[in-house]
Every structure is written in C-alpha cells, then in structure tokens.
Short mmCIF file of C-alpha atoms and ligand atoms in Angstrom, two decimals:
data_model
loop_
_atom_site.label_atom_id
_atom_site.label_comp_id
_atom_site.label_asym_id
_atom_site.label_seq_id
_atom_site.Cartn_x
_atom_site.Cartn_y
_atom_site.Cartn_z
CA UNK N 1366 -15.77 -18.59 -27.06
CA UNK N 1367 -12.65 -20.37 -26.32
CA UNK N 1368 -10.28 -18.24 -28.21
CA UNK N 1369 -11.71 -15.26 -25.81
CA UNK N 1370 -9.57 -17.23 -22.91
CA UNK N 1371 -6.88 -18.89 -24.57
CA UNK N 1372 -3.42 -18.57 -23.29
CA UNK N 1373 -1.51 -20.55 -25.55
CA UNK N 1374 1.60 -19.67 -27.22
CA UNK N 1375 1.55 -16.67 -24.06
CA UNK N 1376 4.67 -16.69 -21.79
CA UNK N 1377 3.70 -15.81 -17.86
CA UNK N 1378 5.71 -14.94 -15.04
CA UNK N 1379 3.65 -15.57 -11.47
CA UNK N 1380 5.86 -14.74 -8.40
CA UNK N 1381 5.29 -16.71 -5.11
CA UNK N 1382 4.62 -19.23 -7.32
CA UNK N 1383 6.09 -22.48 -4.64
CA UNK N 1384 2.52 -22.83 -2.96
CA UNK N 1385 -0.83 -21.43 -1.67
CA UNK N 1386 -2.69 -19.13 -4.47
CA UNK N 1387 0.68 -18.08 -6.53
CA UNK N 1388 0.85 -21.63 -7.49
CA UNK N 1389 -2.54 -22.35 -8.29
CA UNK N 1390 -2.15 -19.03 -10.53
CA UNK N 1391 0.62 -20.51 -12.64
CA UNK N 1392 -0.50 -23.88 -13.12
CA UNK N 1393 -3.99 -22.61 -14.25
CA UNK N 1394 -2.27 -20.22 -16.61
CA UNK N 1395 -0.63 -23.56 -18.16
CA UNK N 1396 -3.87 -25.34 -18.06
CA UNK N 1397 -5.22 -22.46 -20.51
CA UNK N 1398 -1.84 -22.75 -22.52
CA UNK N 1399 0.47 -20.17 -21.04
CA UNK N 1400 4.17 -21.24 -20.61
CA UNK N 1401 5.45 -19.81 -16.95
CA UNK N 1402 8.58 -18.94 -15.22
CA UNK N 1403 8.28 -19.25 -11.62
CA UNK N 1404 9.75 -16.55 -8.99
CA UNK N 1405 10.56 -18.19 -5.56
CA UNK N 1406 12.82 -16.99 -2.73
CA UNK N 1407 12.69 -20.12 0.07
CA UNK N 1408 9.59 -21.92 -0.99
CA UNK N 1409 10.65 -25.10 -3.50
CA UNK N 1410 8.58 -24.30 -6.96
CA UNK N 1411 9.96 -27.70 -8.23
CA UNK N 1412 6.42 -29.76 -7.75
CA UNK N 1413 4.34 -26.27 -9.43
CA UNK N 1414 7.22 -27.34 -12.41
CA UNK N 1415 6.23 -30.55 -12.52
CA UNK N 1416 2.74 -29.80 -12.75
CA UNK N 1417 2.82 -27.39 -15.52
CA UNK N 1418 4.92 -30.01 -17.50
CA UNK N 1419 2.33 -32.52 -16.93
CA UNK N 1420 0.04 -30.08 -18.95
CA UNK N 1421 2.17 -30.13 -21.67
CA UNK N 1422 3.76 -26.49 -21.42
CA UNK N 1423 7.15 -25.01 -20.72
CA UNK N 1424 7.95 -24.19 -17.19
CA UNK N 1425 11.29 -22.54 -15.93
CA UNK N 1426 12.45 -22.12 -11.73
CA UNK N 1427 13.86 -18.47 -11.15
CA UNK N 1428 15.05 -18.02 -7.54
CA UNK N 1429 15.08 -15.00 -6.25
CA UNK N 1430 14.40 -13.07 -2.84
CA UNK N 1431 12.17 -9.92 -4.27
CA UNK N 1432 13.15 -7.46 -0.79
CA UNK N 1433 16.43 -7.33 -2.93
CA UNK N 1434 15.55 -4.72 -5.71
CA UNK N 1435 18.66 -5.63 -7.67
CA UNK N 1436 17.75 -9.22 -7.71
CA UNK N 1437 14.57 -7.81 -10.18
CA UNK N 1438 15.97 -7.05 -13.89
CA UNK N 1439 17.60 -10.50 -13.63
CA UNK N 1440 13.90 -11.98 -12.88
CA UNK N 1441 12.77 -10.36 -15.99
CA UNK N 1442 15.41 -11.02 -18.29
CA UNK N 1443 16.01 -15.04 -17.31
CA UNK N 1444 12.19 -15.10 -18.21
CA UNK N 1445 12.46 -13.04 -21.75
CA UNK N 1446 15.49 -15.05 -22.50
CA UNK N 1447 13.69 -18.37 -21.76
CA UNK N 1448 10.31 -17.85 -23.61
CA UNK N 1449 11.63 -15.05 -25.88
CA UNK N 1450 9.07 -12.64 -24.41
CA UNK N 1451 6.57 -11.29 -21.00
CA UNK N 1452 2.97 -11.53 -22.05
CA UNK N 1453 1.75 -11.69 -18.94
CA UNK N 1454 3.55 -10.77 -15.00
CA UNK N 1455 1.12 -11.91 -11.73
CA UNK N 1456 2.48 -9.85 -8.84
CA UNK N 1457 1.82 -12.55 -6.15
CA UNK N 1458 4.45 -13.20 -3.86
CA UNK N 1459 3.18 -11.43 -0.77
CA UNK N 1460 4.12 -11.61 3.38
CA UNK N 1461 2.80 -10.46 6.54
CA UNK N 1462 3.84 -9.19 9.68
CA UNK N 1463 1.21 -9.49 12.75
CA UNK N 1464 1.72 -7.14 15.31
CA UNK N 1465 -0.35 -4.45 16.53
CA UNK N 1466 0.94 -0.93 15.72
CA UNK N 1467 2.14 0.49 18.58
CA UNK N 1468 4.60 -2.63 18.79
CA UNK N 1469 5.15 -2.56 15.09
CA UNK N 1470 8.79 -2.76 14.27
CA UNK N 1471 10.20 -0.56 11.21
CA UNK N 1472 12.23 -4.06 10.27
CA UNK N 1473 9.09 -5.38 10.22
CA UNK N 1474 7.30 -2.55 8.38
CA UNK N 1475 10.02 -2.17 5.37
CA UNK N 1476 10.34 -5.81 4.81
CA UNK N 1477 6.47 -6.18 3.99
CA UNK N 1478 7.15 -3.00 1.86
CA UNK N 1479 9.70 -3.66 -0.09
CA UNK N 1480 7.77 -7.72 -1.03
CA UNK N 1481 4.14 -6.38 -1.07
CA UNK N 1482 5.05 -3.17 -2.64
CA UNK N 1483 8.43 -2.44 -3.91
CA UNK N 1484 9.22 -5.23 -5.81
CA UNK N 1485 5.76 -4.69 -7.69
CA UNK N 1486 6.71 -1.35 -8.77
CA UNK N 1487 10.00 -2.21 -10.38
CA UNK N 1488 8.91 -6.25 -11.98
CA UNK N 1489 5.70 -3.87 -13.48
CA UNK N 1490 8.09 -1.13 -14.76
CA UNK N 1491 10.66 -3.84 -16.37
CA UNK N 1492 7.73 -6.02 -17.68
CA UNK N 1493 5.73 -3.04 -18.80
CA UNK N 1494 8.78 -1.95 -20.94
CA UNK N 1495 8.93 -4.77 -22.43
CA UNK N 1496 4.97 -5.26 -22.88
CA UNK N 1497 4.62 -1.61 -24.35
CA UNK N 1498 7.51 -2.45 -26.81
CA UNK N 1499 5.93 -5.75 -28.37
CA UNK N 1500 2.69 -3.69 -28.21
CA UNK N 1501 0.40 -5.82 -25.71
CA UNK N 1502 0.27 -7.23 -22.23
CA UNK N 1503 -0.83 -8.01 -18.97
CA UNK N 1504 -0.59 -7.34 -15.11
CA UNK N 1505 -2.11 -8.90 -12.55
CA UNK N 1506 -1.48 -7.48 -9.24
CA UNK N 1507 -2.39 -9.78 -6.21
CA UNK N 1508 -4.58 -7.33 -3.88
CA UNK N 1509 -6.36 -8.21 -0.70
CA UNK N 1510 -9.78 -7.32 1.13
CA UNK N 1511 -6.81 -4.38 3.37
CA UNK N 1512 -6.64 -2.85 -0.29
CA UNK N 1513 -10.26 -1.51 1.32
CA UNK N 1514 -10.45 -2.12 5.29
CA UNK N 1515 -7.95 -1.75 7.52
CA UNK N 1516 -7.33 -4.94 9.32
CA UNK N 1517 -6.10 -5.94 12.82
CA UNK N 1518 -2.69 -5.57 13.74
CA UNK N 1519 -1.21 -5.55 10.18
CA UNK N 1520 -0.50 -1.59 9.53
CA UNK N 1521 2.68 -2.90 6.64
CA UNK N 1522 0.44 -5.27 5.20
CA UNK N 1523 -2.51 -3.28 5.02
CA UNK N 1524 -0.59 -0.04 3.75
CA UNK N 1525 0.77 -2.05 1.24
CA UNK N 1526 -1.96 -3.38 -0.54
CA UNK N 1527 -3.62 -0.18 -0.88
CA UNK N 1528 -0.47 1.29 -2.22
CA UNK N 1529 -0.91 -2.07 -4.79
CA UNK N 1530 -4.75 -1.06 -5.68
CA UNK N 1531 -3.18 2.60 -6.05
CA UNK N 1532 0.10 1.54 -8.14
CA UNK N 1533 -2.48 -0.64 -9.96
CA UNK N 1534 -4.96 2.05 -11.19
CA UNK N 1535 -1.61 4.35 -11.99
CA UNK N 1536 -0.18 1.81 -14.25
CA UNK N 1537 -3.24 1.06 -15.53
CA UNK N 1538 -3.74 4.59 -16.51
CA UNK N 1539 -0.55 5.38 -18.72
CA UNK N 1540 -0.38 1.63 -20.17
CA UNK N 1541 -4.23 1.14 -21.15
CA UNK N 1542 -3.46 3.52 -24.56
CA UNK N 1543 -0.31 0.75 -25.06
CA UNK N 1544 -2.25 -2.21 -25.18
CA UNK N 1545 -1.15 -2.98 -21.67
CA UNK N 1546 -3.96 -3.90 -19.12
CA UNK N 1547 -3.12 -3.75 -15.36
CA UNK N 1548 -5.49 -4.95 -13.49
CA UNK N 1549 -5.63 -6.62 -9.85
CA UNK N 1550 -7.29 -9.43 -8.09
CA UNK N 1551 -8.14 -8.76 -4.24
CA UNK N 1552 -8.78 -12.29 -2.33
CA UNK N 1553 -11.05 -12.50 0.35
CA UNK N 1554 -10.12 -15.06 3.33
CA UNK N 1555 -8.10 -18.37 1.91
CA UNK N 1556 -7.08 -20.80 3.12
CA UNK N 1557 -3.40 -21.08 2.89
CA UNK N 1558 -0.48 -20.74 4.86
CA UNK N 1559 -0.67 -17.14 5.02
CA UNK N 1560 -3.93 -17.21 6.99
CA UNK N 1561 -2.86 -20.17 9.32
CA UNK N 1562 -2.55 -17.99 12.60
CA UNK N 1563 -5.92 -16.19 12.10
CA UNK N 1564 -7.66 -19.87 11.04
CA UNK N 1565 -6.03 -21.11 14.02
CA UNK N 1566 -7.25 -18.56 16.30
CA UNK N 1567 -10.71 -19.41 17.27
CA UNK N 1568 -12.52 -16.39 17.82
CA UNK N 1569 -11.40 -14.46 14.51
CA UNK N 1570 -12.13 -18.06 12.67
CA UNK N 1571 -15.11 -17.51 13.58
CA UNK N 1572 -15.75 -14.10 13.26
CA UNK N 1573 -14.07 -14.52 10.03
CA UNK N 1574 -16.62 -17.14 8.62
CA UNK N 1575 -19.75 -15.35 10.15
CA UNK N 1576 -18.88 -12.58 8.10
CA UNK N 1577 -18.45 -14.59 4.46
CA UNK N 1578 -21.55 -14.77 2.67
CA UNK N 1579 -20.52 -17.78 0.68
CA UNK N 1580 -20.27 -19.63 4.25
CA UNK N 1581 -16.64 -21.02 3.54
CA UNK N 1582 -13.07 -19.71 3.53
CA UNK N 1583 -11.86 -19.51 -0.55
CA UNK N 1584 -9.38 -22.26 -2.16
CA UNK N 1585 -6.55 -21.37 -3.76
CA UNK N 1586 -8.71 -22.70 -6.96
CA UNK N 1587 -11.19 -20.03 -6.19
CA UNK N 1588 -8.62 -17.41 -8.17
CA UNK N 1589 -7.83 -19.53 -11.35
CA UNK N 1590 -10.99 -18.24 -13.29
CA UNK N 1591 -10.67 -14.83 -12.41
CA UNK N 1592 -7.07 -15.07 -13.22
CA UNK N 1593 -7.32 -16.60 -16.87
CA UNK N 1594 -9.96 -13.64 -17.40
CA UNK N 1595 -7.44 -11.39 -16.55
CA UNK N 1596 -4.63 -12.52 -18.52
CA UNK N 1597 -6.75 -13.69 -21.83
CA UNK N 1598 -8.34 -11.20 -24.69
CA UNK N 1599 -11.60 -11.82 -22.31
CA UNK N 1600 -10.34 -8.82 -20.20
CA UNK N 1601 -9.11 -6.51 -22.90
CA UNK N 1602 -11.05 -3.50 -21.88
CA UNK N 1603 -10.93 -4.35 -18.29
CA UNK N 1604 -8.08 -1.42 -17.17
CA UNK N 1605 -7.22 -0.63 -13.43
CA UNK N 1606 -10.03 -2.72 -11.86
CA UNK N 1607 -9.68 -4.52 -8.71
CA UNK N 1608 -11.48 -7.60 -8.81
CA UNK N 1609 -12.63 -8.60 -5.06
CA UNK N 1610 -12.80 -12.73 -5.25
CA UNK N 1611 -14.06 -13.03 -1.82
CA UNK N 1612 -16.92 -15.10 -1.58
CA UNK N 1613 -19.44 -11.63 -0.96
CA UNK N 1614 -16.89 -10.11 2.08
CA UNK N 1615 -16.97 -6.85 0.16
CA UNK N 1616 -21.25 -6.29 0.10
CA UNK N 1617 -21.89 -7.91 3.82
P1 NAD R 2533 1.86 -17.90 0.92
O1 NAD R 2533 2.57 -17.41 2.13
O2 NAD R 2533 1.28 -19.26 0.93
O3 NAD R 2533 2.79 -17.76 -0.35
C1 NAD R 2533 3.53 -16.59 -0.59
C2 NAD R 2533 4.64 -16.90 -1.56
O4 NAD R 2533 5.43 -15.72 -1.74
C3 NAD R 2533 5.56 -18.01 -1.08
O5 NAD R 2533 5.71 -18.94 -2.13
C4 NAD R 2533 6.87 -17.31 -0.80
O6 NAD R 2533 7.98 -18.11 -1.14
C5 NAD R 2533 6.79 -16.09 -1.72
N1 NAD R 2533 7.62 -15.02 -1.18
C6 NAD R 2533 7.48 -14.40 0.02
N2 NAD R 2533 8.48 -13.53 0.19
C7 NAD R 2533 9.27 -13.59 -0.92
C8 NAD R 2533 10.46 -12.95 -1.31
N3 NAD R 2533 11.10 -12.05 -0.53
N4 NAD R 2533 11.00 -13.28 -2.52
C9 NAD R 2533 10.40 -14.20 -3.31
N5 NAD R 2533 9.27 -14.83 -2.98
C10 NAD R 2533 8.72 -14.54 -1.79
O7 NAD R 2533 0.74 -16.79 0.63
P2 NAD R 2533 -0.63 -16.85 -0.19
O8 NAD R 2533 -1.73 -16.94 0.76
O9 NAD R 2533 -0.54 -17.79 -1.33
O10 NAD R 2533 -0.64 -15.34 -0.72
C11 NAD R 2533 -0.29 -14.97 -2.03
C12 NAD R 2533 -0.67 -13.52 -2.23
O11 NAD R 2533 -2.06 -13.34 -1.99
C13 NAD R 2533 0.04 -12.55 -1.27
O12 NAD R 2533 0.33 -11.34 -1.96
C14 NAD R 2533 -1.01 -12.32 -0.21
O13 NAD R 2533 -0.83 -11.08 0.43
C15 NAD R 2533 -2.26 -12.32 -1.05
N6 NAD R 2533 -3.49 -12.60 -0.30
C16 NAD R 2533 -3.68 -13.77 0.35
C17 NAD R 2533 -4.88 -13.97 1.03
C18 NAD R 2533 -5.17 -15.23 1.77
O14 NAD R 2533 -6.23 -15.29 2.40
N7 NAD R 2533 -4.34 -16.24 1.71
C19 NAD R 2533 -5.85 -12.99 1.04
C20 NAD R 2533 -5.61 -11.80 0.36
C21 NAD R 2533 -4.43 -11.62 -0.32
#
C-alpha cells in the first residue's frame, strides 16, 4: 500500500513554494520522498529548503518572477539539470487583485493573468515535453472554489482559475495516452496570506465560515494528502479531474 504513494527517487518542481499552501506542497512531496526545486519571485524559499533537507531529500532555490514568460524555460531547465529530470510540476504560485469590476484596472487584470494563467500554460508545455519524452508524469494545477463561482470583486482572479480548470482538462486530454496525468486541486477557504483581507473583514469571515460545512477555514496541511495522491501511482487513472479540498463548500 505504500508503494501506491511513494515519491521517492521522483524530482518535483512546486512554484510559490516560499509560504502558505505552495510550501506545504513541496515539503510534503519530500516527506513522501520526492526531491524539489522551488520557484519563488519575492517570497524567501530558504526555510521550505531547510525543511526538505531535514527530511533527508534534495532541495534546490530557483528565483524567478513567472509574469515574465521568458524567465520560464530557464525554470525548467535549472530543475532538469539539477535532478536530471521533471516527474512531477505543481502550478501553485498564484495572486489576487481585489477590486470590484467596474474599477478593475487592465494592469491589474493582465498581471493576475499572466501568474494565474500564463505562466501555467508555458511551465505545463515545457514540463509536459519533457514528461511525454521520458514516458510518464505529473501536473498538478492549483485551482480554487472561482474555478466554479464567481466571487466578489475578483473578475482576473476568478477568470483565471477557470481558464486553469479549462487548460487542466485540455492538457489532460492529449497527455493521458502519454502517461502524463494533469490533474488539479481546487482549495476551498485557507488560511494564508492570500485570504488575510477577507479573514480580516468581519462580515465575509463570517459569512465565509457559515457557509463551510467542516466549521473551520482549511490549513495549508489540509492539501498535502490530496497532493501526494496526485503526484504518486495512487492517481494513475485520475486524468483532468479537479479535486475540490474545501471542507464541503462545493455541496452546501
Ligand atoms: P500566498 O500568497 O501565500 O503564496 C503565493 C506564492 O506565489 C508566494 O510564495 C509568492 O511568492 C508566489 N508568487 C506570486 N507571484 C509570483 C510571481 N510573479 N513569480 C513567482 N512567484 C510568485 O498564496 P496561497 O494562499 O499559498 O495560494 C497558493 C495558490 O493557491 C494560489 O494559486 C492561490 O490562488 C490558490 N488558492 C488559495 C486559496 C486560499 O484560500 N489561500 C484558495 C484557493 C486557491
């Protein structure tokens, strides 16, 4: 049963992986024997390092700010000539811009695009090549409940991660005969820094945590599980399915 989850002699590459769920992601990859480069633009990844050391497994820093598309091949190839190969590529590294629509600047609009969305498209299209050329792999796209609902005041963010369900059940489509599983993970409410404003705003708190069956905001640890199962043999005819890890959000 252990072998069904078992990451080791796997090479990973999580983006956003300096804090909040991105780093949880990588260092539970480790724990189930993955090594991991980790993509950061601002964010220090030094202390994820240092974790995923502490386990025993090889961990590498690659900075790079993802809105710049020809910052990508280099994130790819630093990480295939590190580990010698991509086994597995977590699209994490997200943003959002809160403002409501009719105030919603383009700036604001493309750069949430180009991180949520772009970027995706072109680290899956490098890794894939590489995954569909050593014959197996897997991609984990980081979704969100506004891959289904529309949200408030977040028209970038929430057109993005539908685009990511989309680009995740297109991928998913033309890799699945490759040996290449794309699947994504769509958190519900978690709290990290992402979510401070709306935790710090008392009514939508509130609102927020009425709605969530489980009666609690998720952890960061709430996605390692889901994630291993995703990137281990457990999930090898799982194939363009968006996995809602939301504490019952979706069914309310
Ligand atoms: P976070 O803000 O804590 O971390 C995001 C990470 O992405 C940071 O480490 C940051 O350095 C990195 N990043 C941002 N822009 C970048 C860029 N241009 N180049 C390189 N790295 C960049 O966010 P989080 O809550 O951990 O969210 C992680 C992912 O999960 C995001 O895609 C987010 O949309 C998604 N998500 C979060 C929640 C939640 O409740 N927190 C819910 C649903 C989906």
């Amino acid at each position: 049963m252990k072998e069904l989850f078992d990451l080791t002699g796997r090479t990973a590459l999580v983006t956003g992986a300096g804090r909040g769920l991105g780093a949880a992601i990588a260092v539970g990859l480790a724990g189930a024997g993955a090594d991991v480069a980790l993509v950061t633009n601002r964010t220090p990844a030094e202390e994820t390092k240092r974790r995923i050391e502490a386990l025993g497994r090889r961990a590498i820093v690659i900075t790079a700010d993802l809105s710049d598309r020809t910052a990508l091949p280099g994130v790819i190839e630093k990480t295939i000539s590190a580990f010698g190969r991509i086994d597995i590529l977590v699209n994490n590294a997200g943003i959002i811009r809160r403002t409501p629509a009719a105030e919603h600047s383009y700036a604001d609009w493309q750069e949430v695009l180009d991180v949520n969305l772009n970027s995706v498209f072109v680290l899956s299209q490098l890794a894939g090549r590489a995954m569909i050329e050593q014959g197996s792999g897997k991609i984990i796209n980081i979704a969100s409940m506004l891959s289904f609902q529309g949200g408030i005041n977040v028209p970038g963010y929430t057109a993005s991660k539908h685009a990511v369900a989309g680009l995740t059940k297109a991928l998913a489509n033309e890799w699945a005969p490759k040996n290449v599983q794309v699947n994504a993970i769509a958190p519900g409410y978690m709290s990290t820094d992402n979510t401070e404003a709306l935790r710090n705003d008392p009514v939508r708190s509130r609102q927020i945590l009425e709605r969530i069956p489980a009666g609690r905001w998720g952890t960061d640890q709430d996605l390692v599980g889901p994630a291993i199962m995703l990137a281990s043999r457990a999930s090898d005819y799982m194939s363009g399915h968006v996995l809602c890890v939301d504490g019952g959000w979706m069914v309310r």
